Coordinates of C-alpha atoms in Angstrom, one line a residue:
M6 CA -48.5 54.7 19.1
E7 CA -48.1 53.6 15.6
S8 CA -45.2 56.2 15.2
W9 CA -44.0 55.0 18.2
R10 CA -40.6 52.5 17.8
G11 CA -39.9 49.3 19.9
I12 CA -36.2 49.3 21.9
G13 CA -35.4 47.3 18.6
A14 CA -36.2 50.3 16.2
M15 CA -34.6 52.9 18.1
A16 CA -31.5 51.2 17.8
R17 CA -31.5 50.7 14.4
E18 CA -32.5 54.4 13.7
S19 CA -29.9 56.0 16.9
G20 CA -27.1 53.9 16.1
L21 CA -27.2 53.0 19.4
T22 CA -27.6 49.4 20.4
V23 CA -30.5 47.6 22.5
S24 CA -28.2 47.2 25.6
A25 CA -27.0 50.8 25.3
L26 CA -30.6 52.0 25.4
R27 CA -31.5 49.5 28.7
F28 CA -28.3 51.0 29.9
Y29 CA -29.0 54.5 29.7
D30 CA -32.5 54.0 30.8
G31 CA -31.4 52.5 33.7
A32 CA -28.9 54.8 34.5
G33 CA -31.4 58.2 34.2
V34 CA -30.5 59.6 31.6
F35 CA -32.2 58.7 28.5
G36 CA -35.6 56.0 28.9
P37 CA -38.5 55.2 27.0
A38 CA -41.3 56.6 27.1
H39 CA -44.1 54.3 27.4
V40 CA -43.5 50.7 29.0
D41 CA -46.1 48.0 28.3
P42 CA -46.4 47.4 32.2
R43 CA -47.8 43.8 30.8
S44 CA -44.2 42.8 28.9
G45 CA -42.1 44.5 29.7
Y46 CA -41.7 46.1 26.0
R47 CA -40.5 49.6 25.5
F48 CA -41.9 52.1 23.3
Y49 CA -40.2 55.6 22.3
A50 CA -42.4 58.7 21.1
P51 CA -41.4 59.5 17.5
D52 CA -39.9 62.9 18.9
Q53 CA -36.6 60.9 21.0
L54 CA -34.9 59.6 17.8
V55 CA -33.5 63.5 17.7
V56 CA -32.3 62.9 21.5
A57 CA -31.5 59.1 20.5
R58 CA -29.6 60.3 18.3
L59 CA -27.5 63.1 19.7
V60 CA -26.7 60.5 22.7
A61 CA -24.9 58.0 19.9
S62 CA -23.5 61.2 19.1
L63 CA -21.9 62.2 22.4
R64 CA -21.1 58.4 22.9
R65 CA -19.3 58.6 19.9
V66 CA -17.4 61.2 21.1
G67 CA -16.2 59.6 24.2
M68 CA -18.2 62.1 27.0
P69 CA -18.9 60.9 30.2
L70 CA -21.9 59.3 31.3
A71 CA -22.3 62.7 33.7
G72 CA -21.7 64.5 30.4
I73 CA -24.2 63.6 28.7
R74 CA -26.5 63.8 31.1
E75 CA -26.1 67.4 31.8
V76 CA -25.9 68.2 27.6
L77 CA -30.1 66.4 27.5
E78 CA -30.7 68.8 30.8
H79 CA -29.9 72.1 28.7
R80 CA -30.2 71.2 25.5
H81 CA -32.4 74.2 24.4
D82 CA -30.0 76.3 25.7
L83 CA -27.2 76.2 23.2
D84 CA -24.5 79.1 24.9
V85 CA -24.5 75.7 28.2
V86 CA -24.2 73.0 25.5
D87 CA -21.5 74.6 23.9
G88 CA -19.6 75.4 26.9
L89 CA -20.1 72.0 27.7
L90 CA -18.5 70.8 24.7
G91 CA -15.5 72.4 24.5
A92 CA -14.8 71.5 28.2
H93 CA -15.1 67.8 26.5
L94 CA -13.0 69.4 23.1
R95 CA -10.1 70.3 26.0
R96 CA -9.9 67.1 27.6
L97 CA -9.8 65.0 24.7
E98 CA -6.8 67.1 23.1
Q99 CA -5.0 66.7 26.5
G100 CA -5.5 63.0 26.5
V101 CA -4.0 63.5 22.8
A102 CA -0.8 65.6 24.0
D103 CA -0.5 63.1 27.1
A104 CA -0.4 59.9 24.5
R105 CA 2.0 62.0 21.7
R106 CA 4.0 62.7 25.4
E107 CA 4.5 58.7 27.0
L108 CA 5.0 57.4 23.1
S109 CA 7.6 59.2 22.5
S110 CA 8.9 58.1 26.2
V111 CA 8.3 54.7 24.8
R112 CA 10.4 55.6 21.5
T113 CA 13.0 56.7 23.5
L114 CA 12.9 53.4 25.9
L115 CA 12.8 51.5 22.8
S116 CA 15.8 53.5 21.4
S117 CA 18.0 52.9 23.8
P118 CA 17.4 51.5 26.7
E119 CA 19.9 51.4 28.9
E120 CA 19.4 55.2 28.3
T121 CA 16.5 55.7 30.8
P122 CA 14.9 59.9 30.4
M123 CA 15.4 61.2 34.4
T124 CA 13.2 63.7 35.2
T125 CA 13.8 66.1 38.1
F126 CA 12.3 68.9 39.7
T127 CA 13.0 70.8 42.9
V128 CA 10.6 72.0 45.3
P129 CA 11.4 74.2 48.6
A130 CA 11.6 71.4 51.4
A131 CA 9.3 73.3 53.8
A132 CA 6.5 73.3 51.0
L133 CA 7.3 70.0 50.5
S134 CA 7.3 68.8 53.6
D135 CA 3.8 71.2 54.0
A136 CA 2.4 69.1 51.6
L137 CA 3.2 65.4 52.8
R138 CA 1.9 66.7 56.6
A139 CA -1.1 68.0 54.7
V140 CA -2.1 64.7 53.2
R141 CA -0.3 62.6 56.0
F142 CA -3.5 61.8 57.5
A143 CA -5.1 60.2 54.8
V144 CA -2.6 57.4 54.3
G145 CA -3.9 54.0 54.5
T146 CA -2.5 51.5 57.3
D147 CA -3.7 48.7 56.0
P148 CA -1.2 45.6 55.5
E149 CA -3.6 43.9 53.5
I150 CA -3.4 46.4 50.9
P151 CA 0.1 48.6 51.4
V152 CA -0.7 50.3 47.4
L153 CA -2.5 52.4 49.9
G154 CA 0.2 52.8 52.3
G155 CA 2.3 55.5 50.0
V156 CA 1.4 59.1 48.6
L157 CA 1.1 59.9 44.9
L158 CA 3.4 63.7 43.7
D159 CA 1.7 64.4 40.3
V160 CA 4.0 66.6 38.3
G161 CA 1.9 68.9 36.0
A162 CA 3.2 72.3 34.5
D163 CA 2.7 74.5 36.5
A164 CA 2.2 72.7 39.7
V165 CA 3.5 69.2 42.2
T166 CA -0.2 68.1 43.2
V167 CA 0.7 65.9 46.8
V168 CA -2.4 63.1 46.6
A169 CA -3.5 59.9 49.5
T170 CA -6.3 57.8 50.2
D171 CA -7.2 55.0 52.8
R172 CA -9.9 54.4 50.1
Y173 CA -12.3 56.2 52.6
R174 CA -10.7 59.4 52.9
L175 CA -8.7 61.5 50.0
A176 CA -6.1 64.1 50.6

């Protein structure tokens, strides 16, 4: 075990913090090859450094925990990994596009606060009625949590999504 690394050495060489290594171990994503039963010290095998650096890179680009787990599970199948990375990149690009739109709205509000821009859309009454009827069962009725007593209308480029929840059911 001479070339094995303790958690501090693994942290220094991988770019992950000690607490991140402990977190990923606890989450079942990436753990030490050996834990001393007496001291609880964690030891990482030499070949684990590459995997730790991969985790650090995925973390730096904001890959969610489930995505990191999936990339690690399929790391030897480059086609699958390429698909996962591409999907994550598309989510990041959509997030940047959303942020640009929101910042544009902020600039508009700051430059002319008296002229609040409005967005309007038209939905056929029957379609809206059907959509609201479909989610009505999940609208919260707890007076302690009034925020759950509403319905979210999420307007996208091609669709209006209607959502309701009472914390137990989602529709």
